Short mmCIF file of C-alpha atoms and ligand atoms in Angstrom, two decimals:
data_model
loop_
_atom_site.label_atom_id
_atom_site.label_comp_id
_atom_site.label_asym_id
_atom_site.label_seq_id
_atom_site.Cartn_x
_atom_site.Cartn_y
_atom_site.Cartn_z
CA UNK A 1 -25.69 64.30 11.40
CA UNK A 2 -22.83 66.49 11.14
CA UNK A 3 -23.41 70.37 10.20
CA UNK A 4 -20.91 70.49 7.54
CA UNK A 5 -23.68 71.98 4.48
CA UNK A 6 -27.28 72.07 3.48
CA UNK A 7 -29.04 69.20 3.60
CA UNK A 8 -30.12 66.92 0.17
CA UNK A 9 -32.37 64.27 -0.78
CA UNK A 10 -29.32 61.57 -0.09
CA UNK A 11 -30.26 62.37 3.90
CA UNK A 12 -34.10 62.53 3.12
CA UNK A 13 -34.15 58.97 1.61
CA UNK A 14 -30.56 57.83 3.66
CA UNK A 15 -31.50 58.86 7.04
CA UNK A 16 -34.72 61.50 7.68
CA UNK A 17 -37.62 59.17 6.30
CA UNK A 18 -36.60 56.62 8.55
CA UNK A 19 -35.57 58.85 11.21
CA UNK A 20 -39.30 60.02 10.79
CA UNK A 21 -40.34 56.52 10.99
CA UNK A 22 -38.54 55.49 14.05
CA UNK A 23 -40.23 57.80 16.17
CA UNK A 24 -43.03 55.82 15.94
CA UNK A 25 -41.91 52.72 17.49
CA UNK A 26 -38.74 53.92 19.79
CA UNK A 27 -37.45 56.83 22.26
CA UNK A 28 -35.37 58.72 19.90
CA UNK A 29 -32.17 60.62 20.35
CA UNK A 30 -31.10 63.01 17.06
CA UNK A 31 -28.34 65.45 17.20
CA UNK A 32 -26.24 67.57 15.16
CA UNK A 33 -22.20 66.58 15.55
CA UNK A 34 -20.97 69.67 15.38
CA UNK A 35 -17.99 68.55 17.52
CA UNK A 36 -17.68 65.45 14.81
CA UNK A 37 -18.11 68.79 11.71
CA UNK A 38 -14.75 69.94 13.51
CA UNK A 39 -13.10 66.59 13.33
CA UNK A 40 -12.24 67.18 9.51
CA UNK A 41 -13.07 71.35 9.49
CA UNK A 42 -11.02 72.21 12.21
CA UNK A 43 -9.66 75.36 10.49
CA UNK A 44 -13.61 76.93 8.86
CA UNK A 45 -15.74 76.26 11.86
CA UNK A 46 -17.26 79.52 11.52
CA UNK A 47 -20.17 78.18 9.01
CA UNK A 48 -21.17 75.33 11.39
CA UNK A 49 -23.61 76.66 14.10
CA UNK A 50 -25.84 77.97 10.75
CA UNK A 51 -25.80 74.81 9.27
CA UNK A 52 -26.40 73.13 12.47
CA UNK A 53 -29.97 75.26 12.72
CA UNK A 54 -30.66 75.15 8.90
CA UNK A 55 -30.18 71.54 9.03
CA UNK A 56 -32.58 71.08 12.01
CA UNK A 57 -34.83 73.22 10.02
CA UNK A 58 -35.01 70.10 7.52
CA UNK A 59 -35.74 67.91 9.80
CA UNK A 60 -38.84 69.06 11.09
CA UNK A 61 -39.99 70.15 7.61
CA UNK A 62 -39.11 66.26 6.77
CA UNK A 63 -41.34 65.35 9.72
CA UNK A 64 -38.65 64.96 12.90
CA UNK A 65 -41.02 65.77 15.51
CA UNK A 66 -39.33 67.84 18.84
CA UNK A 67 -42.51 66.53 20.81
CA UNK A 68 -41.77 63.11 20.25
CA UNK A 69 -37.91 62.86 19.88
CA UNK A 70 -35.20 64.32 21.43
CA UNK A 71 -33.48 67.28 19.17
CA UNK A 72 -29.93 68.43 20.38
CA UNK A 73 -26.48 70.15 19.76
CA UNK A 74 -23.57 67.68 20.96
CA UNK A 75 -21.52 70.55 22.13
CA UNK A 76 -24.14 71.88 23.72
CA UNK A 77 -24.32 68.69 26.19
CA UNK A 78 -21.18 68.49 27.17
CA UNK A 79 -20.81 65.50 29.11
CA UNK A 80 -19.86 63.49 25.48
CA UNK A 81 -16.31 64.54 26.47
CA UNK A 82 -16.16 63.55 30.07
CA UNK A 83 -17.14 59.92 28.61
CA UNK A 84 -15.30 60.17 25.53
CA UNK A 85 -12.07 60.87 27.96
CA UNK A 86 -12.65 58.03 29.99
CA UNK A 87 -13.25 55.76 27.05
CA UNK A 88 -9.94 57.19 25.45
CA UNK A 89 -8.25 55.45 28.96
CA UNK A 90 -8.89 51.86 27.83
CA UNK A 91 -9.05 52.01 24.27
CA UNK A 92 -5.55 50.72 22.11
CA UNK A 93 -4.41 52.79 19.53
CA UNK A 94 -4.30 50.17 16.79
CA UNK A 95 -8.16 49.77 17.39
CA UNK A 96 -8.83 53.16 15.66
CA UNK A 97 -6.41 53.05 13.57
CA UNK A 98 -7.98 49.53 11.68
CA UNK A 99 -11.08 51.44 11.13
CA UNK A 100 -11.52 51.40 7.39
CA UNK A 101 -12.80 55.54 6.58
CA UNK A 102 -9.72 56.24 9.17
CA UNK A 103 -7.11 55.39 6.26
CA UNK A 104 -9.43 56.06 3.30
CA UNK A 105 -10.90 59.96 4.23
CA UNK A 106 -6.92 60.62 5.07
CA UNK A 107 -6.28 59.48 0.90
CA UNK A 108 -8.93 61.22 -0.06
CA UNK A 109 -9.09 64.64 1.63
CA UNK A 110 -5.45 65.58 1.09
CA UNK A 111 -5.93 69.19 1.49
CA UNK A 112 -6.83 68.59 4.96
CA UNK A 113 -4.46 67.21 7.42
CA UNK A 114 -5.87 64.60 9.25
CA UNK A 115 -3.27 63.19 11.39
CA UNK A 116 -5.23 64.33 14.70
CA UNK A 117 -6.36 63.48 17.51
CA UNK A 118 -9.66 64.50 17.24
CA UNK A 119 -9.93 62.45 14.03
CA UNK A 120 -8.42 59.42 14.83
CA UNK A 121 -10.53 59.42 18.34
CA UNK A 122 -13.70 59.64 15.99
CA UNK A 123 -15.26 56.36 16.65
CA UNK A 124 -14.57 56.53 19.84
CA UNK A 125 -16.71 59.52 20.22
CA UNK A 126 -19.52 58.15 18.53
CA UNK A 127 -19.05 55.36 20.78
CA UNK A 128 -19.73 58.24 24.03
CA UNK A 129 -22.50 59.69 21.84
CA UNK A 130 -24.61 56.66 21.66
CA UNK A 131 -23.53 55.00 25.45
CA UNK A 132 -24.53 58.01 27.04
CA UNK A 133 -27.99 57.34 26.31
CA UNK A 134 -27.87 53.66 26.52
CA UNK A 135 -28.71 53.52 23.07
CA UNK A 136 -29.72 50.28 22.09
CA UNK A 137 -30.22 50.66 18.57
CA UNK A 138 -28.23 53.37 16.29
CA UNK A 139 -29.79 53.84 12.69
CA UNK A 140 -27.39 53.61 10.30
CA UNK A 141 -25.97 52.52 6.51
CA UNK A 142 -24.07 49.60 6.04
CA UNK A 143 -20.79 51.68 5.39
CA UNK A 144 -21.22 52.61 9.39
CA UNK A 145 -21.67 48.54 10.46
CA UNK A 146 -17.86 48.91 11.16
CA UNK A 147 -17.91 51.87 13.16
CA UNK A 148 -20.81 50.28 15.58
CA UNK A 149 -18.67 46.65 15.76
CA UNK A 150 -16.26 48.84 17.28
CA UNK A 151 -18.31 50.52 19.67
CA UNK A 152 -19.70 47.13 20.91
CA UNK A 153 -15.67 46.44 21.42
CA UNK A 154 -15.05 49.49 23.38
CA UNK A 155 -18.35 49.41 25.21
CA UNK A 156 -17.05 45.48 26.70
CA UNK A 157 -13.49 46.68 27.50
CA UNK A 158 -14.60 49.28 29.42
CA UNK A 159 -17.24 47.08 31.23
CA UNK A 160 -14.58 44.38 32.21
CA UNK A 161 -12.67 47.26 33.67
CA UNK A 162 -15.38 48.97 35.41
CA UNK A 163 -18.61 46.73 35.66
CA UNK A 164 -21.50 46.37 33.62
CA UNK A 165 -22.16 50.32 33.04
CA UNK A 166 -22.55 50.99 29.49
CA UNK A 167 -25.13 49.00 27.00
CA UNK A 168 -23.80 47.34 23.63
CA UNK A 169 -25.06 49.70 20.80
CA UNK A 170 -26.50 47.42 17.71
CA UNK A 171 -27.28 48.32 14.21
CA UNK A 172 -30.62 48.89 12.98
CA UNK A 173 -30.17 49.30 9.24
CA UNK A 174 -31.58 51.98 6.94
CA UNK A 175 -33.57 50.24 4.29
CA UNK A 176 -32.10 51.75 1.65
CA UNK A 177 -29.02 52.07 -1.02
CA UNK A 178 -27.50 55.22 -1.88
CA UNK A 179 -28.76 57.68 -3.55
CA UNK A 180 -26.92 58.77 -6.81
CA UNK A 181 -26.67 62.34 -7.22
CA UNK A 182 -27.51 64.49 -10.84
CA UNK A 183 -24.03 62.83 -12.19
CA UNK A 184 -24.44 59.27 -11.52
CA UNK A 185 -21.69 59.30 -8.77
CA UNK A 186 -23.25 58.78 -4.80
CA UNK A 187 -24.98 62.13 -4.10
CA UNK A 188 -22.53 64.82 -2.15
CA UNK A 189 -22.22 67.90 -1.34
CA UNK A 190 -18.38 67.39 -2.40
CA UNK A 191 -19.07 66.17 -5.67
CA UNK A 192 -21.66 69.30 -6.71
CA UNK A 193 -24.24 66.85 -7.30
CA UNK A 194 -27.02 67.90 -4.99
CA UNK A 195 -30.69 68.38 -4.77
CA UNK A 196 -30.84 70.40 -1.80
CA UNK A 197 -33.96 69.95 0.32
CA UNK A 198 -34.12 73.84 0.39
CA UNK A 199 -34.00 74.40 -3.55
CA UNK A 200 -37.02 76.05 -5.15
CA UNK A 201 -39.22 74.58 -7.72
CA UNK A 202 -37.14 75.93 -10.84
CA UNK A 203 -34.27 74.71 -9.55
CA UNK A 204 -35.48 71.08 -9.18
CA UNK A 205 -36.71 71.61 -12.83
CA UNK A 206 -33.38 72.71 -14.20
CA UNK A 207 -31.18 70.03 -11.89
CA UNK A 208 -33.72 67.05 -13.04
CA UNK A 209 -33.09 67.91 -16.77
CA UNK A 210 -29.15 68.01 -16.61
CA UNK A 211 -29.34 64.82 -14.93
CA UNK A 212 -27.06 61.95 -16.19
CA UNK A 213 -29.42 58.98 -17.96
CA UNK A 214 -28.97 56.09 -20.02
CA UNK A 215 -26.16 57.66 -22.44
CA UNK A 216 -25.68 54.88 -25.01
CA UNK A 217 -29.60 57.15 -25.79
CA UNK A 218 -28.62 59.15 -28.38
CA UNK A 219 -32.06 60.00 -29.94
CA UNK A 220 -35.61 59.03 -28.16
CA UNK A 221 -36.42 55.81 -30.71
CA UNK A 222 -33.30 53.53 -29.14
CA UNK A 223 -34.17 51.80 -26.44
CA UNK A 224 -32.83 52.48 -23.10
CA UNK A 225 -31.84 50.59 -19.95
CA UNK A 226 -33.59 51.87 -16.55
CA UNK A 227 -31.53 49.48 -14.18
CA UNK A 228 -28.88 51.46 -12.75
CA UNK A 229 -30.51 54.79 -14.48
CA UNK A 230 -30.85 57.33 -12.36
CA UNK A 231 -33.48 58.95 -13.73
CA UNK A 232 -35.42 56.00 -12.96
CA UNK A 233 -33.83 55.43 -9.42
CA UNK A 234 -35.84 58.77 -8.67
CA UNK A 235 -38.73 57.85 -10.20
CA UNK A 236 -39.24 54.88 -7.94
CA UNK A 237 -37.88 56.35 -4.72
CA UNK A 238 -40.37 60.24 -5.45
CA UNK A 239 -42.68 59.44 -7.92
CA UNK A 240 -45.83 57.58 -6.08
CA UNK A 241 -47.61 57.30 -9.68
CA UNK A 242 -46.30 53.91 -10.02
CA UNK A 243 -48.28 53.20 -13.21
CA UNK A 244 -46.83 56.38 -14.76
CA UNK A 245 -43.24 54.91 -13.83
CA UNK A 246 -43.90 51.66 -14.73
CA UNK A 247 -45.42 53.27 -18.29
CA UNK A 248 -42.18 55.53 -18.41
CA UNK A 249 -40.23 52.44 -17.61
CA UNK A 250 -41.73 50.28 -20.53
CA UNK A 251 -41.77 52.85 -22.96
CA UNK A 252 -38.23 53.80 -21.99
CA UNK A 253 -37.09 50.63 -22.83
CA UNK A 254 -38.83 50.42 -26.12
CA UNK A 255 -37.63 53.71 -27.36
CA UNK A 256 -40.70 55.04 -27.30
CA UNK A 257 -40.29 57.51 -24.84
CA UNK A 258 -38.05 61.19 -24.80
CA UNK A 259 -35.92 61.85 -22.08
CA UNK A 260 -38.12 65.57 -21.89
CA UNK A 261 -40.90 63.52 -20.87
CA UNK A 262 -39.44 60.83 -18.37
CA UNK A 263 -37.97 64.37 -16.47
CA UNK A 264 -40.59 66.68 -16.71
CA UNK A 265 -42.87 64.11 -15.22
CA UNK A 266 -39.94 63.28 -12.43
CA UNK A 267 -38.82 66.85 -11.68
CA UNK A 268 -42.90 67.31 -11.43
CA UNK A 269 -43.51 64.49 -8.96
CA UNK A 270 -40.45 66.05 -6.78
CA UNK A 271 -42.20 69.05 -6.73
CA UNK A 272 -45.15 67.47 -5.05
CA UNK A 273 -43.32 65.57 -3.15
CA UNK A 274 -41.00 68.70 -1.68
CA UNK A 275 -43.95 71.29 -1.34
CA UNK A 276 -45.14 70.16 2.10
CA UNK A 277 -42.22 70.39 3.36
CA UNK A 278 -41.44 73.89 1.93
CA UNK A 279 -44.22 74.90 3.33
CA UNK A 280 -42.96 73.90 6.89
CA UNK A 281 -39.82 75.03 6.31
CA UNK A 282 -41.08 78.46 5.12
CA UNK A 283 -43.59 78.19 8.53
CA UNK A 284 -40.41 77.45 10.36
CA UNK A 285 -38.37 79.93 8.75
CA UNK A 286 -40.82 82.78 9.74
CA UNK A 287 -39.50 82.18 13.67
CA UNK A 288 -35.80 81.53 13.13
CA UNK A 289 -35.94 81.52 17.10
CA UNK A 290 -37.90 78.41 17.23
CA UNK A 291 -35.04 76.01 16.22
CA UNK A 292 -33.02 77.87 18.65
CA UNK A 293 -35.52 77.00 21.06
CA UNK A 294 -36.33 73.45 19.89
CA UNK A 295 -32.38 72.66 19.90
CA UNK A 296 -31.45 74.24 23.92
CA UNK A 297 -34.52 73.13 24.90
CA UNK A 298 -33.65 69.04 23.42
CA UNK A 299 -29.78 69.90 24.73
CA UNK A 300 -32.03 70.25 28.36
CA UNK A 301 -33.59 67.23 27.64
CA UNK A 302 -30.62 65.25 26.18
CA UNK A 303 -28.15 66.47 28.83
CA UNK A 304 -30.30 65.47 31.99
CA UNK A 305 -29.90 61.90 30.51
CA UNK A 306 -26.61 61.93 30.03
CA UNK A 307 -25.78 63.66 33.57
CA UNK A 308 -27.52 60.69 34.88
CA UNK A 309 -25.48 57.96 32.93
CA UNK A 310 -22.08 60.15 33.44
CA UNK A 311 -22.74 59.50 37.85
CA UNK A 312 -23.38 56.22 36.57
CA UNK A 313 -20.12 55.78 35.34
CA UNK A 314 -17.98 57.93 37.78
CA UNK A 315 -19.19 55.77 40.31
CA UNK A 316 -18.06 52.64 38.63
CA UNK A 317 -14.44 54.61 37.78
CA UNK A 318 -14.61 55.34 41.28
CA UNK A 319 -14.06 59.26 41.23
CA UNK A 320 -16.02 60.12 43.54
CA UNK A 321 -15.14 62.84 46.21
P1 AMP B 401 -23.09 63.00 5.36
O1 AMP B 401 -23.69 64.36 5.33
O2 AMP B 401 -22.48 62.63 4.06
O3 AMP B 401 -22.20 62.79 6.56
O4 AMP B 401 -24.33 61.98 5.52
C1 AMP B 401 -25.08 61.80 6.69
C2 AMP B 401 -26.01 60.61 6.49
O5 AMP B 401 -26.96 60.90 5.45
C3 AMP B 401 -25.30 59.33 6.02
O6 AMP B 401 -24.85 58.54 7.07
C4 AMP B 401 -26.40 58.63 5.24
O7 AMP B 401 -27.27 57.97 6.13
C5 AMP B 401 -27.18 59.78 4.63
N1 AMP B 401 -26.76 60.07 3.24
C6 AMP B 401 -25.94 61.07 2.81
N2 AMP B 401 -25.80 61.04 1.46
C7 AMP B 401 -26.55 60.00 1.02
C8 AMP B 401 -26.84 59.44 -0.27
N3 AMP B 401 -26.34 59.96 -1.40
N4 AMP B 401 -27.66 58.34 -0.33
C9 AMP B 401 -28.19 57.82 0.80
N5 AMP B 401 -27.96 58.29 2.02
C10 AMP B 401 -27.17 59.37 2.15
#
C-alpha cells in the first residue's frame, strides 16, 4: 500500500479484511511503497514516512498480525532496486508504456508531471517487489489483473535470459467491488469522500448523514431504490443485523422508512464495528515506538529473504566476483 494519506474504509473492505484473512492460510509479505508514494509525489515526500507508520498503525488495529506476517518499509529493504535494475535490462519500452493507468493517471493528474522514469518503470517495480519473495500469489482488485499479466511477462523474459530464477506471480482476487465513498463516486482520498479508519464516533455520525442516497427521495413516503444506494451498500458490507437491513431495505422501498432512520442505524452499526479497532489503535498509539519497531524489525525479516533471492539471481546474471 502506498503511504500517500490516512487510511479509509475503501482499504478496510478493498484490501485489510482480506489481508487479515490471508494470514490464515499463506506466508504473507505486506509493505508500505513508499518508493511507489514517490513515483507520483516526487516533489512533497516529506509527509510520507508518517503516513507510512500511521498507516501500519491501521493495519494492526484492522487485525494484520506482525507475528504471523511479514510487516516492512520497501525502502528500507533495499535490494527492490538491485532487481528492479536488472529487470529494467530486458524489459522493452513499449511494454510499460501499453499499461492502461500509465496513459490514464498522466490525463488525469495534470498538475503533476509524469513523464518519468520512475513512473513509467512502475510495474516493473512491482514486478521486483513481488519476485523477490517468490511470491506466488499477489492479492489484488481486478483494475491491478493488468499490472500482474505483465509481471508474469517480465518474470519469463528474464528467465529465458538467465534460467529459471524468478517465480510467475498470479492473481488472487479480492472478493469485493469498490467501495463508494459519502458522494456516490469510488471512495478517495482525492475526491474528499472518506471515512477515515481513524475518525471518531461524531464524525462517522455527521459523514453517514451527508451521505448521497436515493435522490429521486424527496420526502420519506416515496419509495426508494437500494440497488446501487449507497447507504445500503454500507449497510450490507458494516451492518451484521441483517434483519434490521433487510427491514430497512423493505421499508425503504415502500416509503415507509426516513432517511434519519436508515443512517442513524448505519452510522450506529459503524460505530460498533470501528470501536475495536480504536481501541487497538489507541493501545498502539500509546507506544508510537512499537510500529517503528514492528516495521525495522519486518524490514529484518523481509530483507534476509530478499538477500537470499538477490545471490540467487546474481549468480544466474553471472556477476559474481
Ligand atoms: P490506494 O490508496 O487508492 O492506492 O488503494 C490501495 C488499495 O486499497 C487498492 O488497491 C484497493 O485494494 C483498496 N481500495 C482503495 N480504495 C478503495 C475503495 N474505494 N473500494 C475498495 N477498495 C479500495
Amino acid at each position: 500500500m502506498r503511504p500517500t494519506g490516512r487510511l479509509h474504509l475503501g482499504h478496510l473492505v478493498g484490501a485489510l479484511r482480506n489481508w487479515t484473512a490471508l494470514q490464515e492460510q499463506y506466508d504473507c509479505f505486506y509493505f508500505v511503497a513508499d518508493w511507489h508514494a514517490l513515483t507520483s509525489d516526487y516533489a512533497n515526500t516529506a509527509p510520507i514516512t508518517g503516513y507510512a507508520l500511521d498507516n501500519v498503525a491501521d493495519w494492526i488495529a484492522a487485525g494484520v498480525d506482525p507475528e504471523r506476517s511479514t510487516i516492512f518499509v520497501q525502502s528500507l529493504v533495499p535490494e527492490h532496486a538491485e532487481l528492479f535494475l536488472l529487470l529494467s535490462m530486458v524489459v522493452p519500452i513499449p511494454w510499460l508504456e501499453r499499461v492502461p493507468t500509465y496513459k490514464e493517471q498522466q490525463e488525469q493528474l495534470t498538475e503533476k508531471d509524469l513523464s518519468t522514469i520512475g513512473f513509467l518503470g512502475y510495474p516493473l517495480l512491482q514486478t521486483a517487489d513481488v519476485a523477490i519473495y517468490d511470491g506466488r500469489f499477489v492479492p489484488v482488485g481486478d483494475d491491478q489483473v493488468p499490472h500482474l499479466e505483465l509481471s508474469r511477462e517480465v518474470v519469463r523474459r528474464f528467465n529465458q535470459h538467465y534460467g529459471d530464477v524468478l517465480v510467475e506471480p498470479q492473481p488472487l482476487l479480492t472478493p469485493v467491488s469498490r467501495l463508494p465513498g459519502l458522494d456516490n463516486r469510488k471512495m478517495s482520498k482525492s475526491y474528499g469522500n472518506t471515512i477515515d479508519l481513524s475518525d471518531d464516533s461524531d464524525a462517522v455520525v455527521r459523514k453517514v448523514r451527508q451521505m448521497y442516497t436515493d435522490p429521486k427521495r424527496v420526502r420519506a413516503d416515496i419509495p426508494g431504490t437500494v440497488e446501487g444506494n449507497p447507504v445500503f451498500m454500507y449497510h450490507d458490507a458494516f451492518n451484521p443485523d441483517t434483519a434490521e437491513v433487510e427491514d430497512l431495505k423493505t421499508r425503504y422501498r415502500e416509503g415507509k422508512v426516513g432517511d434519519v432512520e436508515v443512517k442513524t442505524k448505519l452510522a450506529k452499526a459503524m460505530n460498533t464495528m470501528l470501536d475495536p479497532m480504536r481501541e487497538r489503535r489507541r493501545e498502539v498509539a500509546e507506544q508510537p515506538e512499537r510500529i517503528r519497531e514492528i516495521v525495522i524489525e519486518g524490514s529484518k525479516k523481509a530483507r534476509e529473504v530478499a538477500q537470499a533471492t538477490m545471490e540467487r539471481v546474481r549468480d544466474a546474471v553471472k556477476l559474481r566476483y
